[in-house]
Amino acid sequence: MNLFTGTRRRGGTAVGKGSRSVLRALAAAATVAALAVSVTSANATAAPAAIPPGLSCDTGKHAIDEYTGFALCRNNGSQTQTFWVHLVCGWAPDVDGNHVTLRPGESGQSTAHCGKIGTGIGEIHVRP
């Protein structure tokens, strides 16, 4: 049977208009579902949040343990700031590190550890 015309080949009888409308509805539903998935995927891969103003930070994974992440920051601003590292941990729950308060000119590090049941660190963010 030809799905686009709703007819059978080799001399068979034509499929009724009811079947055609069902096929059209299924095609429309599949199109909407495909569009919804692509929009969701675009949102899921959004760029990480920017480092808070006044801080300069280096982020990364621990050299020996890839489940441990850090944010090493320096306060280049003129006001005291607090920050912490946020790890996106794949299958394990996301985690936040210790809150670090820095006066102007000071440096500090926040560390966090993803659970071993996960796939490791997917993203590292610095939160204000």
Short mmCIF file of C-alpha atoms in Angstrom, two decimals:
data_model
loop_
_atom_site.label_atom_id
_atom_site.label_comp_id
_atom_site.label_asym_id
_atom_site.label_seq_id
_atom_site.Cartn_x
_atom_site.Cartn_y
_atom_site.Cartn_z
CA MET A 1 0.00 0.00 0.00
CA ASN A 2 1.25 3.48 -0.83
CA LEU A 3 1.17 5.50 2.40
CA PHE A 4 0.98 8.84 0.62
CA THR A 5 -1.97 8.10 -1.64
CA GLY A 6 -3.72 5.49 0.48
CA THR A 7 -4.08 3.10 -2.44
CA ARG A 8 -2.88 -0.43 -3.02
CA ARG A 9 -0.78 -1.35 -6.01
CA ARG A 10 -1.66 -4.39 -8.16
CA GLY A 11 -5.36 -3.91 -8.69
CA GLY A 12 -6.40 -3.82 -5.04
CA THR A 13 -9.20 -1.59 -3.81
CA ALA A 14 -8.49 1.95 -2.72
CA VAL A 15 -8.30 2.66 0.96
CA GLY A 16 -11.06 4.95 2.22
CA LYS A 17 -10.76 8.64 3.03
CA GLY A 18 -10.89 7.82 6.74
CA SER A 19 -7.57 6.00 6.52
CA ARG A 20 -6.03 8.90 4.65
CA SER A 21 -7.03 11.34 7.38
CA VAL A 22 -5.55 9.01 10.01
CA LEU A 23 -2.28 8.88 8.06
CA ARG A 24 -2.22 12.66 7.73
CA ALA A 25 -2.84 13.04 11.47
CA LEU A 26 -0.01 10.62 12.26
CA ALA A 27 2.34 12.50 9.92
CA ALA A 28 1.42 15.81 11.55
CA ALA A 29 1.94 14.37 15.04
CA ALA A 30 5.35 12.98 14.04
CA THR A 31 6.38 16.36 12.65
CA VAL A 32 5.32 18.17 15.84
CA ALA A 33 7.17 15.61 17.98
CA ALA A 34 10.34 16.00 15.90
CA LEU A 35 10.20 19.78 16.24
CA ALA A 36 9.64 19.53 20.00
CA VAL A 37 12.68 17.29 20.39
CA SER A 38 14.91 19.65 18.41
CA VAL A 39 13.78 22.67 20.47
CA THR A 40 14.35 20.78 23.72
CA SER A 41 17.80 19.67 22.56
CA ALA A 42 18.74 23.24 21.71
CA ASN A 43 17.78 24.36 25.22
CA ALA A 44 19.62 21.47 26.85
CA THR A 45 22.91 22.46 25.24
CA ALA A 46 22.73 26.13 26.16
CA ALA A 47 26.02 27.84 26.94
CA PRO A 48 27.21 27.74 30.56
CA ALA A 49 26.54 30.77 32.73
CA ALA A 50 29.16 33.52 32.65
CA ILE A 51 31.62 34.02 35.52
CA PRO A 52 30.30 36.71 37.90
CA PRO A 53 31.63 40.24 37.19
CA GLY A 54 34.76 41.19 39.13
CA LEU A 55 35.99 37.60 39.44
CA SER A 56 38.58 35.93 37.23
CA CYS A 57 38.34 32.15 37.54
CA ASP A 58 40.00 29.00 36.32
CA THR A 59 37.90 25.84 36.42
CA GLY A 60 38.80 22.23 35.86
CA LYS A 61 38.86 18.62 36.98
CA HIS A 62 41.23 17.27 39.58
CA ALA A 63 44.38 15.77 37.99
CA ILE A 64 43.91 12.36 39.64
CA ASP A 65 40.13 12.17 40.28
CA GLU A 66 37.93 13.11 37.31
CA TYR A 67 34.86 13.20 39.60
CA THR A 68 36.26 16.19 41.55
CA GLY A 69 35.98 19.68 40.06
CA PHE A 70 37.16 23.07 41.21
CA ALA A 71 36.91 26.81 40.62
CA LEU A 72 39.95 28.87 41.56
CA CYS A 73 38.97 32.56 41.55
CA ARG A 74 40.53 35.96 42.23
CA ASN A 75 38.47 39.00 43.20
CA ASN A 76 39.59 41.80 40.87
CA GLY A 77 36.68 44.03 41.88
CA SER A 78 36.33 46.63 44.60
CA GLN A 79 33.70 44.79 46.71
CA THR A 80 33.68 41.55 48.70
CA GLN A 81 32.22 38.66 46.67
CA THR A 82 31.09 35.13 47.43
CA PHE A 83 31.24 32.32 44.87
CA TRP A 84 31.03 28.53 44.66
CA VAL A 85 31.56 25.85 42.04
CA HIS A 86 28.56 23.99 40.58
CA LEU A 87 29.20 20.63 38.88
CA VAL A 88 26.83 19.04 36.37
CA CYS A 89 27.40 15.35 37.09
CA GLY A 90 25.74 13.39 34.29
CA TRP A 91 23.65 10.56 35.77
CA ALA A 92 24.43 11.50 39.39
CA PRO A 93 22.82 14.54 41.04
CA ASP A 94 24.49 17.90 40.40
CA VAL A 95 26.53 19.25 43.32
CA ASP A 96 27.66 22.60 44.71
CA GLY A 97 31.01 23.23 46.35
CA ASN A 98 31.85 25.19 49.46
CA HIS A 99 31.00 28.91 49.44
CA VAL A 100 34.11 31.08 49.37
CA THR A 101 34.09 34.80 50.29
CA LEU A 102 36.87 36.96 48.86
CA ARG A 103 37.79 40.54 49.69
CA PRO A 104 39.24 42.66 46.86
CA GLY A 105 42.57 41.22 45.71
CA GLU A 106 42.11 37.85 47.44
CA SER A 107 42.04 34.41 45.78
CA GLY A 108 40.29 31.23 46.85
CA GLN A 109 39.10 27.84 45.68
CA SER A 110 35.77 26.01 45.84
CA THR A 111 35.76 22.24 45.31
CA ALA A 112 32.96 19.70 44.77
CA HIS A 113 32.76 15.97 44.07
CA CYS A 114 30.32 14.10 41.77
CA GLY A 115 28.96 10.75 42.90
CA LYS A 116 30.69 7.65 41.51
CA ILE A 117 27.41 6.26 40.12
CA GLY A 118 27.41 9.01 37.51
CA THR A 119 29.36 9.52 34.32
CA GLY A 120 31.68 12.14 35.76
CA ILE A 121 31.72 15.91 35.36
CA GLY A 122 29.87 17.21 32.32
CA GLU A 123 30.06 20.97 33.00
CA ILE A 124 31.64 23.27 35.59
CA HIS A 125 29.99 26.59 36.48
CA VAL A 126 30.94 29.39 38.87
CA ARG A 127 27.94 30.71 40.80
CA PRO A 128 27.74 34.06 42.60
#
